[in-house]
Coordinates of C-alpha atoms in Angstrom, one line a residue:
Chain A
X1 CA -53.6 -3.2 -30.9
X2 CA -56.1 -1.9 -33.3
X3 CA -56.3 1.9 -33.1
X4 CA -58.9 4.2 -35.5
X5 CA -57.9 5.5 -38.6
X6 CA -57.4 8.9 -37.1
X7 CA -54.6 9.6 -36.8
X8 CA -54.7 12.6 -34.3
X9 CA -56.4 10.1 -32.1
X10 CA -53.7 7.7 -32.3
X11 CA -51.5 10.3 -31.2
X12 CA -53.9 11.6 -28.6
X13 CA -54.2 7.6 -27.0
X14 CA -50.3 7.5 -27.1
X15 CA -49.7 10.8 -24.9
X16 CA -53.0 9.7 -22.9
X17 CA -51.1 6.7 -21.9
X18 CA -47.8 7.9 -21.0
X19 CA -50.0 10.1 -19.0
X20 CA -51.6 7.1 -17.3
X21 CA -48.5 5.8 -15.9
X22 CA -47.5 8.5 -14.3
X23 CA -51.5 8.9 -13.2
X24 CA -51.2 5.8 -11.1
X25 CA -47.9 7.0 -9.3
X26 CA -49.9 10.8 -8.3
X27 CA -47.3 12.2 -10.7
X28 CA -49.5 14.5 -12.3
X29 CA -50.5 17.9 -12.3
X30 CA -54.0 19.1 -12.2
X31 CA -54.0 20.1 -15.9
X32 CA -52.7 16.7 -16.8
X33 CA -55.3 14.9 -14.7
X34 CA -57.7 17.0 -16.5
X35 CA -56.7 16.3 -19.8
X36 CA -56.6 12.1 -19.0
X37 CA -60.4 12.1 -17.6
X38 CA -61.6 13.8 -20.2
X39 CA -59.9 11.8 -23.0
X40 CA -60.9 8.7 -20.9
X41 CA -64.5 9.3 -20.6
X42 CA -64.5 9.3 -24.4
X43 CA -62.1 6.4 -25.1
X44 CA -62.7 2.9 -24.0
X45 CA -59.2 1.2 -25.3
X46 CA -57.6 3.8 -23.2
X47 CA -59.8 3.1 -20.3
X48 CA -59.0 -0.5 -21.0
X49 CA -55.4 0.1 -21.3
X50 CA -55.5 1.9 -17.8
X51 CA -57.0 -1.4 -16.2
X52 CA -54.5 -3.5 -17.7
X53 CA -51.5 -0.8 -16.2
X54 CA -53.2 -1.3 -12.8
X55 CA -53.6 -5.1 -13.0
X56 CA -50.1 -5.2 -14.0
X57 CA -48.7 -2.7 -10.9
X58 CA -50.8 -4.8 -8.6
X59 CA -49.3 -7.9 -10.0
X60 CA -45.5 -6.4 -9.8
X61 CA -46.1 -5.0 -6.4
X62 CA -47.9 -8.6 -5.6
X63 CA -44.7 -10.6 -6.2
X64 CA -44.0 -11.1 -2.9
X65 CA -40.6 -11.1 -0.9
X66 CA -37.8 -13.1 0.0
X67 CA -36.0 -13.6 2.8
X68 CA -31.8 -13.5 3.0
X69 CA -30.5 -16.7 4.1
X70 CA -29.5 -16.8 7.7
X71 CA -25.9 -17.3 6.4
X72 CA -25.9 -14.1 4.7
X73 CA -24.5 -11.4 6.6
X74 CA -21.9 -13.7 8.4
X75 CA -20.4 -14.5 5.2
X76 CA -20.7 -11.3 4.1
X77 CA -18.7 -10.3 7.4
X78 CA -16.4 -12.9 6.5
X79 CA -15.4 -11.6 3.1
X80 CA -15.0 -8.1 5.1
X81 CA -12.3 -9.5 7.7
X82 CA -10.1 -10.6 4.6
X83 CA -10.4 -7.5 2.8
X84 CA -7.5 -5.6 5.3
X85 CA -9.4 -2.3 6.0
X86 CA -9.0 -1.1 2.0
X87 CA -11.3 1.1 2.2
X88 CA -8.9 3.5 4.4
X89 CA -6.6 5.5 3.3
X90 CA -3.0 4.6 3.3
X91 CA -2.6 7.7 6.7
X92 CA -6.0 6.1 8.1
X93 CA -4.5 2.7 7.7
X94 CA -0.8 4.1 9.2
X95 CA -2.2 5.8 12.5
X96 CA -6.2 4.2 13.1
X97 CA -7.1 3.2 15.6
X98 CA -5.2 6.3 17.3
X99 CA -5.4 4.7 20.9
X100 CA -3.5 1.4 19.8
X101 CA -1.2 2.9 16.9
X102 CA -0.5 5.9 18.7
X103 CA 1.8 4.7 21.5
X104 CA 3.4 1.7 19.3
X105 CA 4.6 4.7 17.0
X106 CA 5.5 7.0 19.6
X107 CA 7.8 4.3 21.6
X108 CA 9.0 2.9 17.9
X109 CA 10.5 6.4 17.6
X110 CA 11.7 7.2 20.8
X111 CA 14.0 3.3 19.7
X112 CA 14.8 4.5 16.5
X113 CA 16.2 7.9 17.9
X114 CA 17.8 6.2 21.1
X115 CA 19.3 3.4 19.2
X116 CA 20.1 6.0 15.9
X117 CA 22.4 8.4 18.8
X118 CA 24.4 5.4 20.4
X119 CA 25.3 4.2 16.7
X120 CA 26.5 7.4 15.9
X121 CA 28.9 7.7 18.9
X122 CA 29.9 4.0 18.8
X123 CA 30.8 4.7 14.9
X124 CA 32.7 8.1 16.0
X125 CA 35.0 6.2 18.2
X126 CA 35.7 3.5 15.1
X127 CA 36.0 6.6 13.2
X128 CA 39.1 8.1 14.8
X129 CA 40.6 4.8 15.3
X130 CA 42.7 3.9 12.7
X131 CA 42.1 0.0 14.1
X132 CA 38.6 -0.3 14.7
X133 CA 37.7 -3.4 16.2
X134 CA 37.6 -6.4 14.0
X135 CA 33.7 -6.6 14.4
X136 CA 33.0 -3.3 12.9
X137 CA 30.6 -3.4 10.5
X138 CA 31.1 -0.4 7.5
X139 CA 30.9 2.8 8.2
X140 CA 27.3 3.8 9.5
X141 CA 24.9 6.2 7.8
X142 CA 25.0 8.5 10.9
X143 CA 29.0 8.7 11.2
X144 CA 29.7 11.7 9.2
X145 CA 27.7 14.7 11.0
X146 CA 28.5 14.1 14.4
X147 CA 32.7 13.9 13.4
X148 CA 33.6 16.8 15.2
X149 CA 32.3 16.4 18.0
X150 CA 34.9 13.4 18.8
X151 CA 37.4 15.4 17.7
X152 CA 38.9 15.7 21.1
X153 CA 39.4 11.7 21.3
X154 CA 41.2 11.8 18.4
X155 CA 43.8 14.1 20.2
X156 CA 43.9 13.2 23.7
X157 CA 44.0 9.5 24.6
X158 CA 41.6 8.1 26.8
X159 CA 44.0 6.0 29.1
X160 CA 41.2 5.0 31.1
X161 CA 38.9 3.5 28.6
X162 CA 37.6 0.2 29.0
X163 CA 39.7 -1.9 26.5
X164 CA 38.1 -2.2 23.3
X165 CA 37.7 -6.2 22.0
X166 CA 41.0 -7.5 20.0
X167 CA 42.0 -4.9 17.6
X168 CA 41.8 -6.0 13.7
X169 CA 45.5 -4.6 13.4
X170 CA 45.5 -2.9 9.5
X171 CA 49.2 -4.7 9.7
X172 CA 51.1 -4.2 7.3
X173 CA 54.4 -5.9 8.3
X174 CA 57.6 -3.4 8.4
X175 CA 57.9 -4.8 4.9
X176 CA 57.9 -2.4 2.1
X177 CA 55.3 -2.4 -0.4
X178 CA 56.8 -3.4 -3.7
X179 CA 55.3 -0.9 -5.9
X180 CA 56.4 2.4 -5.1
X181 CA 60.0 1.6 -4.9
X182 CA 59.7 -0.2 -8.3
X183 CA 57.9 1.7 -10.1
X184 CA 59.6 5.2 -9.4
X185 CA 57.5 7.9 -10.7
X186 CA 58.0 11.4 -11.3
X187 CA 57.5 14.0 -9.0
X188 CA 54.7 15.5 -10.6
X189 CA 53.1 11.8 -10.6
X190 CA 54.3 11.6 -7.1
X191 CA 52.3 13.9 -5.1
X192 CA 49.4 13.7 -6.4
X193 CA 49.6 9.6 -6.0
X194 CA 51.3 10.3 -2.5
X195 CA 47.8 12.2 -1.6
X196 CA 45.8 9.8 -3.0
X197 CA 47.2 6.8 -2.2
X198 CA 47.3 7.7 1.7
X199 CA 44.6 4.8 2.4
X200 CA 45.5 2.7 -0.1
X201 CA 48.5 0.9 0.9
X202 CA 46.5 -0.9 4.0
X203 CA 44.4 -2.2 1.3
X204 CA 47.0 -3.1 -1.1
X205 CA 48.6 -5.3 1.4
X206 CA 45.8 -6.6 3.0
X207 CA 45.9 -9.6 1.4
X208 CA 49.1 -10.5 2.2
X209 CA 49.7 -10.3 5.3
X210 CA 46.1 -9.3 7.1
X211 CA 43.2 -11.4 6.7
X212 CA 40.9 -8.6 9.0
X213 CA 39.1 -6.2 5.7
X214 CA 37.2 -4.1 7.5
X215 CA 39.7 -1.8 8.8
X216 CA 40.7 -1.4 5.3
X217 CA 37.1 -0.4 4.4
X218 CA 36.9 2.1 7.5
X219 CA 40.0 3.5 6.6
X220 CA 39.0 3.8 3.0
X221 CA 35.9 5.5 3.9
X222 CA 36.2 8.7 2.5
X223 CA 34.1 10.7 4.4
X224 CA 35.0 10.4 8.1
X225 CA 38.3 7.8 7.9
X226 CA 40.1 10.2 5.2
X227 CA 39.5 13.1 7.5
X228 CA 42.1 11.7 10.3
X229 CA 44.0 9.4 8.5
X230 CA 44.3 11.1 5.1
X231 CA 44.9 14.8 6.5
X232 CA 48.4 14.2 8.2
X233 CA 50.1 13.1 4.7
X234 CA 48.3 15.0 2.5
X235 CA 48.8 18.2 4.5
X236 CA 52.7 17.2 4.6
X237 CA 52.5 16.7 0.8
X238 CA 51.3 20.0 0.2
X239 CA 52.6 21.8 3.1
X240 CA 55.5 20.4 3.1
X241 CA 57.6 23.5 3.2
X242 CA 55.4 25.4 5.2
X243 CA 55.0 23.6 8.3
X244 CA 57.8 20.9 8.1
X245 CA 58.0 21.2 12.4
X246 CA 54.9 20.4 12.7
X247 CA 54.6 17.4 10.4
X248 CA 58.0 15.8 11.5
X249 CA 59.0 15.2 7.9
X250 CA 62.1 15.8 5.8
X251 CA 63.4 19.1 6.7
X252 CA 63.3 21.6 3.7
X253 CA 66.7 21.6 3.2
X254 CA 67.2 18.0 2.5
X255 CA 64.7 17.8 0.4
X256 CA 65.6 20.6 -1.9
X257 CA 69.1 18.2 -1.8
X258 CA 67.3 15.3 -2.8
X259 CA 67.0 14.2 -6.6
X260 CA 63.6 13.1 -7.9
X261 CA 64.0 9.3 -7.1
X262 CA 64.8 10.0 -3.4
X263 CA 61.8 12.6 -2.9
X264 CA 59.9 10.1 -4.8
X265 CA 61.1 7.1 -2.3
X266 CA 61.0 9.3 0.8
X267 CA 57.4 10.5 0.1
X268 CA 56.2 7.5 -0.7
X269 CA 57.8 5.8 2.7
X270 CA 55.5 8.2 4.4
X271 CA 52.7 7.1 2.2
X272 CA 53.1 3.6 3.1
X273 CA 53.1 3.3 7.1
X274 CA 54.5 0.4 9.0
X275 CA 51.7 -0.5 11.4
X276 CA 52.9 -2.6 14.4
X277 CA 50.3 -4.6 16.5
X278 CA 51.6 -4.4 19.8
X279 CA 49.8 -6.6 22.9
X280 CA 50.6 -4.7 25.3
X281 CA 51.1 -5.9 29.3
X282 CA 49.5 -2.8 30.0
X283 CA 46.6 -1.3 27.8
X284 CA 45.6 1.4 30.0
X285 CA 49.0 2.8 30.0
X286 CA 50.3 1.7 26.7
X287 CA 49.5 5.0 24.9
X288 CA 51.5 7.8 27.4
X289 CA 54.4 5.3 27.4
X290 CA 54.5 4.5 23.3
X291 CA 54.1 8.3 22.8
X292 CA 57.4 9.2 25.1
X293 CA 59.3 6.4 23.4
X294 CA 58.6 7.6 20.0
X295 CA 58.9 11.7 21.5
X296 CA 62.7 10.0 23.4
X297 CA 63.8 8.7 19.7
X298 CA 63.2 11.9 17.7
X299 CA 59.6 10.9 16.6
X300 CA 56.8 13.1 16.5
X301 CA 53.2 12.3 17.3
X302 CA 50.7 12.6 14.4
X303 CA 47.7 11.4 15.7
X304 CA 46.8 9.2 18.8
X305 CA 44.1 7.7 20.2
X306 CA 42.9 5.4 22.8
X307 CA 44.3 2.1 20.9
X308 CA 46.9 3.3 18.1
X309 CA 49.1 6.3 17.6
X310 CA 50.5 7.0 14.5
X311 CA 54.0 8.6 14.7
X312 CA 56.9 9.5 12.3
X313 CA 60.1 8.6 13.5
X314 CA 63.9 8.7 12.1
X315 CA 64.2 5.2 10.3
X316 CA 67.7 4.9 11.7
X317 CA 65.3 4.4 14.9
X318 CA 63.0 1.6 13.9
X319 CA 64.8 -0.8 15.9
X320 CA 65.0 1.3 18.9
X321 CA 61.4 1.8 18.1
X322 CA 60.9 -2.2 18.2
X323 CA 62.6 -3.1 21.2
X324 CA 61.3 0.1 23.3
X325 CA 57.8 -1.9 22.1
X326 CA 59.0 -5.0 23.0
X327 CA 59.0 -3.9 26.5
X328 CA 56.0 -2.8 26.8
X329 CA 54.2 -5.6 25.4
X330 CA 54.7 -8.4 23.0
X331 CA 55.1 -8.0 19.0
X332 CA 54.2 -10.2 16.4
X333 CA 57.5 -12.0 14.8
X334 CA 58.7 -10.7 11.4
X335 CA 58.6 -6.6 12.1
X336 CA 62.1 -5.8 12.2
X337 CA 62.6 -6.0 8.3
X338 CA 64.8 -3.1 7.3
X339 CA 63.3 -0.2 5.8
X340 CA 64.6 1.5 2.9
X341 CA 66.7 4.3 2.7
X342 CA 64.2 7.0 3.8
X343 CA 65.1 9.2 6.8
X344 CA 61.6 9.3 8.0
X345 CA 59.1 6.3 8.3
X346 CA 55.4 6.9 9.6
X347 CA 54.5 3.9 11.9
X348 CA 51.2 3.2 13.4
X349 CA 51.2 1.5 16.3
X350 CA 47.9 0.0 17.2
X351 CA 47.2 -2.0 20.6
Chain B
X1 CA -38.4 -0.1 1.6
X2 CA -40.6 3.5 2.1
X3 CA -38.6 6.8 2.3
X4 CA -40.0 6.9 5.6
X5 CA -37.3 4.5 6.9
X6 CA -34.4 6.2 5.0
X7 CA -35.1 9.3 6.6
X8 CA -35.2 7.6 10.3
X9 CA -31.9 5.6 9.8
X10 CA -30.5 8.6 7.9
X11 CA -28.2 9.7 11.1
X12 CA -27.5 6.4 12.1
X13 CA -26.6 5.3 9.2
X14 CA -24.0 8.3 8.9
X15 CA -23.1 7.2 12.1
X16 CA -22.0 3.4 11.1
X17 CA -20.6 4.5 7.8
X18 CA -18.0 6.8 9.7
X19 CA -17.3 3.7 12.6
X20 CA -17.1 1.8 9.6
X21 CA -14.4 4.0 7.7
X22 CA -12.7 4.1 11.3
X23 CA -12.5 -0.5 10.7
X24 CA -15.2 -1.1 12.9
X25 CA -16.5 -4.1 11.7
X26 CA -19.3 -4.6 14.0
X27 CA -20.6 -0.9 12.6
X28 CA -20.5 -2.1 9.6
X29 CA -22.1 -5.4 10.5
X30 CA -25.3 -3.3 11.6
X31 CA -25.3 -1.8 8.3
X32 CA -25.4 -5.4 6.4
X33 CA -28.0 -6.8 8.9
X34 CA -30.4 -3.7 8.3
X35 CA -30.2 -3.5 4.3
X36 CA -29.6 -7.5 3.7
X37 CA -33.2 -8.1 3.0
X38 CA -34.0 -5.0 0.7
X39 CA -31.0 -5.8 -1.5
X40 CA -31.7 -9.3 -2.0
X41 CA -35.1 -8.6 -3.1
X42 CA -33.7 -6.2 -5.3
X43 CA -31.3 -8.5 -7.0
X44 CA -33.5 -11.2 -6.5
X45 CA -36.0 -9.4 -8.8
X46 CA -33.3 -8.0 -11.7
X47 CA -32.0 -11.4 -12.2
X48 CA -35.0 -13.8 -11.0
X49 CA -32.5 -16.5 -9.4
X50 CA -32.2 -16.3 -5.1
X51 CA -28.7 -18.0 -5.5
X52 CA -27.3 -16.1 -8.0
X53 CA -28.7 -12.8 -6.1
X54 CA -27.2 -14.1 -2.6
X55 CA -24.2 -13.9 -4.3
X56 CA -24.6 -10.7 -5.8
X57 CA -25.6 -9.0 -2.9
X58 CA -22.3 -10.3 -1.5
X59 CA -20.3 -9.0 -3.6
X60 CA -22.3 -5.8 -3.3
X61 CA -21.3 -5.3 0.4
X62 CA -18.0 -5.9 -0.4
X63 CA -17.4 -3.3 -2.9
X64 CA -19.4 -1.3 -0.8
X65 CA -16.7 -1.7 2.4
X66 CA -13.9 -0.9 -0.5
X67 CA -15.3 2.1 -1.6
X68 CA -16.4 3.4 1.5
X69 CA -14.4 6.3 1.7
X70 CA -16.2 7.1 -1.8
X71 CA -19.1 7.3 -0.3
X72 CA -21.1 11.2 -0.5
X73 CA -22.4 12.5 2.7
X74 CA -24.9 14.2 1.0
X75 CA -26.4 11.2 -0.6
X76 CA -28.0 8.1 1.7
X77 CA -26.5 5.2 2.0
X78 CA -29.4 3.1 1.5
X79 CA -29.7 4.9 -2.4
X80 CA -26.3 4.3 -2.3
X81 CA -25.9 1.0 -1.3
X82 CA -28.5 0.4 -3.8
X83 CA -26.5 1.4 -6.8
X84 CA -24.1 -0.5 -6.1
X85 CA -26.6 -3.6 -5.9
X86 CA -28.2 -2.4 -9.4
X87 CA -23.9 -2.5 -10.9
X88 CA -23.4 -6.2 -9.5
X89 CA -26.3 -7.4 -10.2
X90 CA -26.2 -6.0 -13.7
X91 CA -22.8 -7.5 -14.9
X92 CA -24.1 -10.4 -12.9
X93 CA -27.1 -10.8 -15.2
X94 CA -24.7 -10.3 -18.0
X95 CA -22.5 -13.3 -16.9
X96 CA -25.6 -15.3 -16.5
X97 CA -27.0 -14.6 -19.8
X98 CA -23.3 -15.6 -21.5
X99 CA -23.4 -18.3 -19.5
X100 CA -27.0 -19.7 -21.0
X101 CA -26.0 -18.3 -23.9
X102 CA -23.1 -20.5 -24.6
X103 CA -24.6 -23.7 -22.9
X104 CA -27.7 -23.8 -24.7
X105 CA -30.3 -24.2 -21.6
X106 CA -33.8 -22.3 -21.1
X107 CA -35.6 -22.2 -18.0
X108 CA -38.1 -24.9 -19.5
X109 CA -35.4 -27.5 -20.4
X110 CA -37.0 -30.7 -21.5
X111 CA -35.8 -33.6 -19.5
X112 CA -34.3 -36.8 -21.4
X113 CA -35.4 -39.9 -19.6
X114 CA -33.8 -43.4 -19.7
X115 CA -36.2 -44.8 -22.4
X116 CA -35.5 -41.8 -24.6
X117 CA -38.8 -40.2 -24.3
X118 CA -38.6 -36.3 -24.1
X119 CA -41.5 -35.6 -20.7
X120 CA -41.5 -32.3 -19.5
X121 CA -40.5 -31.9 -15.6
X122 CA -43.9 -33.1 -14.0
X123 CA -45.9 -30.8 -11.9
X124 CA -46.1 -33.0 -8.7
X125 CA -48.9 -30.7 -6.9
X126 CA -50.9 -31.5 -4.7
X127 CA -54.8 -30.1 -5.4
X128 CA -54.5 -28.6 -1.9
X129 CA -51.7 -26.3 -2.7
X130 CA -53.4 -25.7 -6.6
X131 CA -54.3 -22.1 -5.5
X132 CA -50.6 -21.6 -4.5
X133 CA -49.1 -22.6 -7.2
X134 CA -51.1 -20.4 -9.6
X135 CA -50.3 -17.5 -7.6
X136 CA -46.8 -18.7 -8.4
X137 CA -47.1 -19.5 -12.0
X138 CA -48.3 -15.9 -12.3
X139 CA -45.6 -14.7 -9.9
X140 CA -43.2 -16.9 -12.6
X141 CA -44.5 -14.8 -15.2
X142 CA -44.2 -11.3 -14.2
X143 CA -40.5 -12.3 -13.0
X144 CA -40.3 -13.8 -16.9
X145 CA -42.0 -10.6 -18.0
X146 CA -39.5 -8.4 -16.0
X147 CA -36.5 -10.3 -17.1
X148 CA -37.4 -9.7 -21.0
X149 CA -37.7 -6.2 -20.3
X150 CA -33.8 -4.1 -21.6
X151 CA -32.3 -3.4 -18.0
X152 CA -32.7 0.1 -17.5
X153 CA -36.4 -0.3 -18.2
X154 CA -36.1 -3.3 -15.9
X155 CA -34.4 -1.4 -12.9
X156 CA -36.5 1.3 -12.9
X157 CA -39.7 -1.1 -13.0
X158 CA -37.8 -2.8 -10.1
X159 CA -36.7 0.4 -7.8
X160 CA -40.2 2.0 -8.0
X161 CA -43.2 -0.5 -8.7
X162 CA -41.1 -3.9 -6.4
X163 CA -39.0 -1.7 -4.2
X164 CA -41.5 1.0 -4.2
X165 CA -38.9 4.3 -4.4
X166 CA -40.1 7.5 -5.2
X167 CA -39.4 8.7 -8.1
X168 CA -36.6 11.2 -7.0
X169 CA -35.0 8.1 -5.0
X170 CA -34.8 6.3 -8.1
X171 CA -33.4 8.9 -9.8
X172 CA -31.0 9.4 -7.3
X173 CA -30.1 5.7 -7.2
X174 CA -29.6 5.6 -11.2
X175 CA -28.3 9.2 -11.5
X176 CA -31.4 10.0 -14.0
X177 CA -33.6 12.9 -14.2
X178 CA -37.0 12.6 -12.7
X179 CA -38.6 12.6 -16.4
X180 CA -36.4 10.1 -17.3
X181 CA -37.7 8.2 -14.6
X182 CA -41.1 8.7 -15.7
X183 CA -41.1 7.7 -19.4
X184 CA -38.8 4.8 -18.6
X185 CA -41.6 3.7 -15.9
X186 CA -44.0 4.1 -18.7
X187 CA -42.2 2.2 -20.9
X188 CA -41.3 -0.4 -18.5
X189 CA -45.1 -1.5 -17.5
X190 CA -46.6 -0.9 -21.2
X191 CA -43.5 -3.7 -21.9
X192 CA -44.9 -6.2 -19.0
X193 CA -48.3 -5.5 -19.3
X194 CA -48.2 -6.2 -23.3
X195 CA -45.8 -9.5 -22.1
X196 CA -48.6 -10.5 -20.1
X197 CA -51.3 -10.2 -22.2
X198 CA -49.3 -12.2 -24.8
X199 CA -48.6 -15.3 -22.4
X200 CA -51.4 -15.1 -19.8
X201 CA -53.9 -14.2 -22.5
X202 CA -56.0 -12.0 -20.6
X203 CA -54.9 -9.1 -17.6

């Protein structure tokens, strides 16, 4: 628009009608006010630019309204219910509503807990069997802490326990295992593989002659399998002239006597036990009575439990061993294969 | 909306916001069915299409419900609620303008007919609705005016002269100083006003 050739009035019409806006809202102060009635009285383009501000309020404040669909807020809703409560937190989302989540939680526990406890004492029992069922699943994250409290079972035979399902027997037959008589090693070589090798030779046969792994694996299991099966040989390994009683193996004499090959042999027999599967005509009292046969032919109990016993008995005894079974129950076919010439043979019989 | 009725809903609407951020839908609900209408109008007046703000003041309440648990006690919903509106409806506007943009069309497309003939879309009015429709042909002006305007001149023309905020309720809403609010107010109805005068030739 067309102002004077003053400039100073120019200027004045400019802040005049920045002014006037803010005149129309009340959003002035008295000095302003003032100052905007006086210039106006003086300027008609201002005056005319005021009427064209209020025409134009009027008309933006005359534009009418609209109405929301009826739709709107139910699909609006909609949209709402698919969006799973993201506006929560993740620990609003875990535990609201409190009166519904509350309870679930609390009982989901109290399972978990319950159910966590019986695992651990079901897997404690597999643990100090050396022939866990043949169900067993590995061992079970909750086996390890609670190991000495079964420690007692692993000791004293339960004769009254309810007979466990058909145990996977870890059966290796009375048949040697090729490799250490083979392969002789030295004795250096020798203990330490005697010590390490204590589960190993159930897994070595197991594919000959067992087709049941999972005893193998329980066995293996370092943590809590090692801790019964392991400790008997490697404590004669290394104690070996300390506690020979105890242990029932070579008495220190003989084995100062004996050259490297037949320490190497002997230990190694020990290392490689003949399990027997036994079905026994009487479970409950299968353990007393295979424990005074082995005690009646010079053997020595190592470890017993409700369903196996592991012994170590004179080899020139085996057979006595076998028939003594053989009346208390039934023996698979193929167990009477000689042993080699080791005084001492660790058998574990499992029923 | 006045401030009058953000003041009275003020606790109830703290009230629904915290049932909301608890799931309750139906809390939520009441908060949709009570500020439906004022955000409509708002986005119906930034981007001048009812469809396209339907579907912006969806999306609003949506993001809204997300970002509950965003929300500032100390501020009202309804401002805030409103800035949310003023972001979808913005990149909205932006999409829409792309969109026309790229396609080629302007409100006052000329229609081909089937004898090749370029008509204009005839007015089919009847003279006893004649005073109607210039109300809204001028009504289809300001709405043209207000849509030429940049947007922040646009939403602060929209908030305070349509919408009729205070001036510290639109500077809550847009996080802008009061005298921001002012000069961009003064900006914003020199810009209609001199649109206006341009295409209605006389105010």
């Amino acid at each position: 628009m067309p102002e004077t050739n003053h400039g100073s009035v120019m200027k004045e019409c400019r802040d005049i009608r920045e002014l006037l806006s803010a005149l129309l809202d009340n959003a002035v102060t008295a000095v302003e006010r003032q100052r905007v009635e006086t210039h106006l009285a003086a300027c008609p383009r201002c005056r005319e630019a005021l009427a064209g501000l209020e025409r134009t309020v009027a008309l933006l404040r005359n534009q009418g309204e609209v109405e929301p669909p009826p739709w709107l807020a139910s699909r609006i809703m909609a949209r709402i219910a698919d969006e799973p409560a993201a506006h929560r937190s993740f620990w609003q989302r875990l535990f609201q509503p409190w009166p519904v989540k509350m309870p679930l939680q609390v009982m989901a526990l109290l399972v978990l807990c319950v159910t966590g406890y019986m695992m651990s004492r079901e897997n404690i029992t597999n643990v100090n069997l050396p022939a866990p069922s043949g169900e067993q699943a590995p061992p079970r994250p909750a086996a390890s802490a609670p190991v000495t409290e079964s420690a007692p079972a692993v000791v004293v035979p339960k004769s009254g326990e309810e007979p466990r399902p058909a145990p996977a027997a870890p059966s290796v037959m009375p048949q040697r295992l090729p490799g250490p008589a083979s392969a002789p090693v030295s004795p250096g070589q020798m203990s330490q593989s005697a010590a390490d090798s204590v589960p190993a030779p159930p897994a070595a046969g197991r594919s000959k002659v067992d087709g049941v792994p999972q005893f193998r694996e329980t066995l293996s299991a370092p943590a809590a399998a090692g801790k019964d099966v392991r400790a008997p040989a490697a404590e004669r390994v290394q104690d070996m002239n300390a506690q020979p009683q105890s242990l029932m193996t070579q008495p220190p004499a003989k084995m100062k006597r004996s050259d490297a090959k037949e320490e190497a042999s002997g230990s190694l027999s020990a290392t490689a036990p003949v399990t027997l599967r036994l079905t026994p005509v009487d479970p409950a009292a299968a353990g007393p009575a295979i424990a005074d046969l082995a005690r009646q032919l010079g053997g020595n109990i190592q470890a017993s439990s409700t369903r196996s016993i592991t012994m170590q008995i004179p080899v020139a005894r085996y057979p006595d061993l076998l028939r003594g079974l053989g009346r208390l129950g039934t023996l698979p076919d193929g167990q009477e294969v000689p042993l080699p010439g080791t005084r001492y043979q660790q058998v574990v019989v499992i029923w | 909306m006045s401030s009058n009725m953000h003041t009275q809903n003020e606790t109830t609407d703290q009230t629904l916001v915290n049932a909301s951020l608890r799931g309750d839908h139906d809390a939520f609900a009441v908060l949709v069915r009570r500020y439906q209408r004022h955000m409509l109008n708002t986005a119906w007046r930034l981007l001048g299409d009812y469809d396209e703000a339907c579907d912006t003041v969806q999306d609003a309440f949506v993001a809204a419900w997300r970002n509950l648990s965003g929300f500032r006690r100390e501020a009202q919903f309804s401002t805030w609620l409103t800035s949310i509106t003023l972001n979808q409806a913005r990149s909205r506007g932006e999409q829409l303008r792309r969109r026309q943009q790229r396609e080629g069309k302007s409100l006052d497309e000329q229609i081909p007919t089937s004898d090749g003939e370029i008509h204009f879309e005839p007015a089919s009015a009847a003279p006893s609705i004649q005073e109607q429709l210039e109300i809204e042909a001028v009504r289809q002006q300001v709405r043209d005016c207000i849509s030429a305007l940049p947007p922040d001149f646009r939403e602060v023309l929209v908030l305070r002269d349509m919408e009729e905020l205070s001036y510290d309720e639109v500077g809550a809403t847009l996080n802008i100083q009061a005298g921001t609010v002012k000069s961009r107010l003064f900006r914003a109805r020199e810009g209609v006003r001199e649109c206006l005068k341009r295409t209605m030739g006389a105010l």
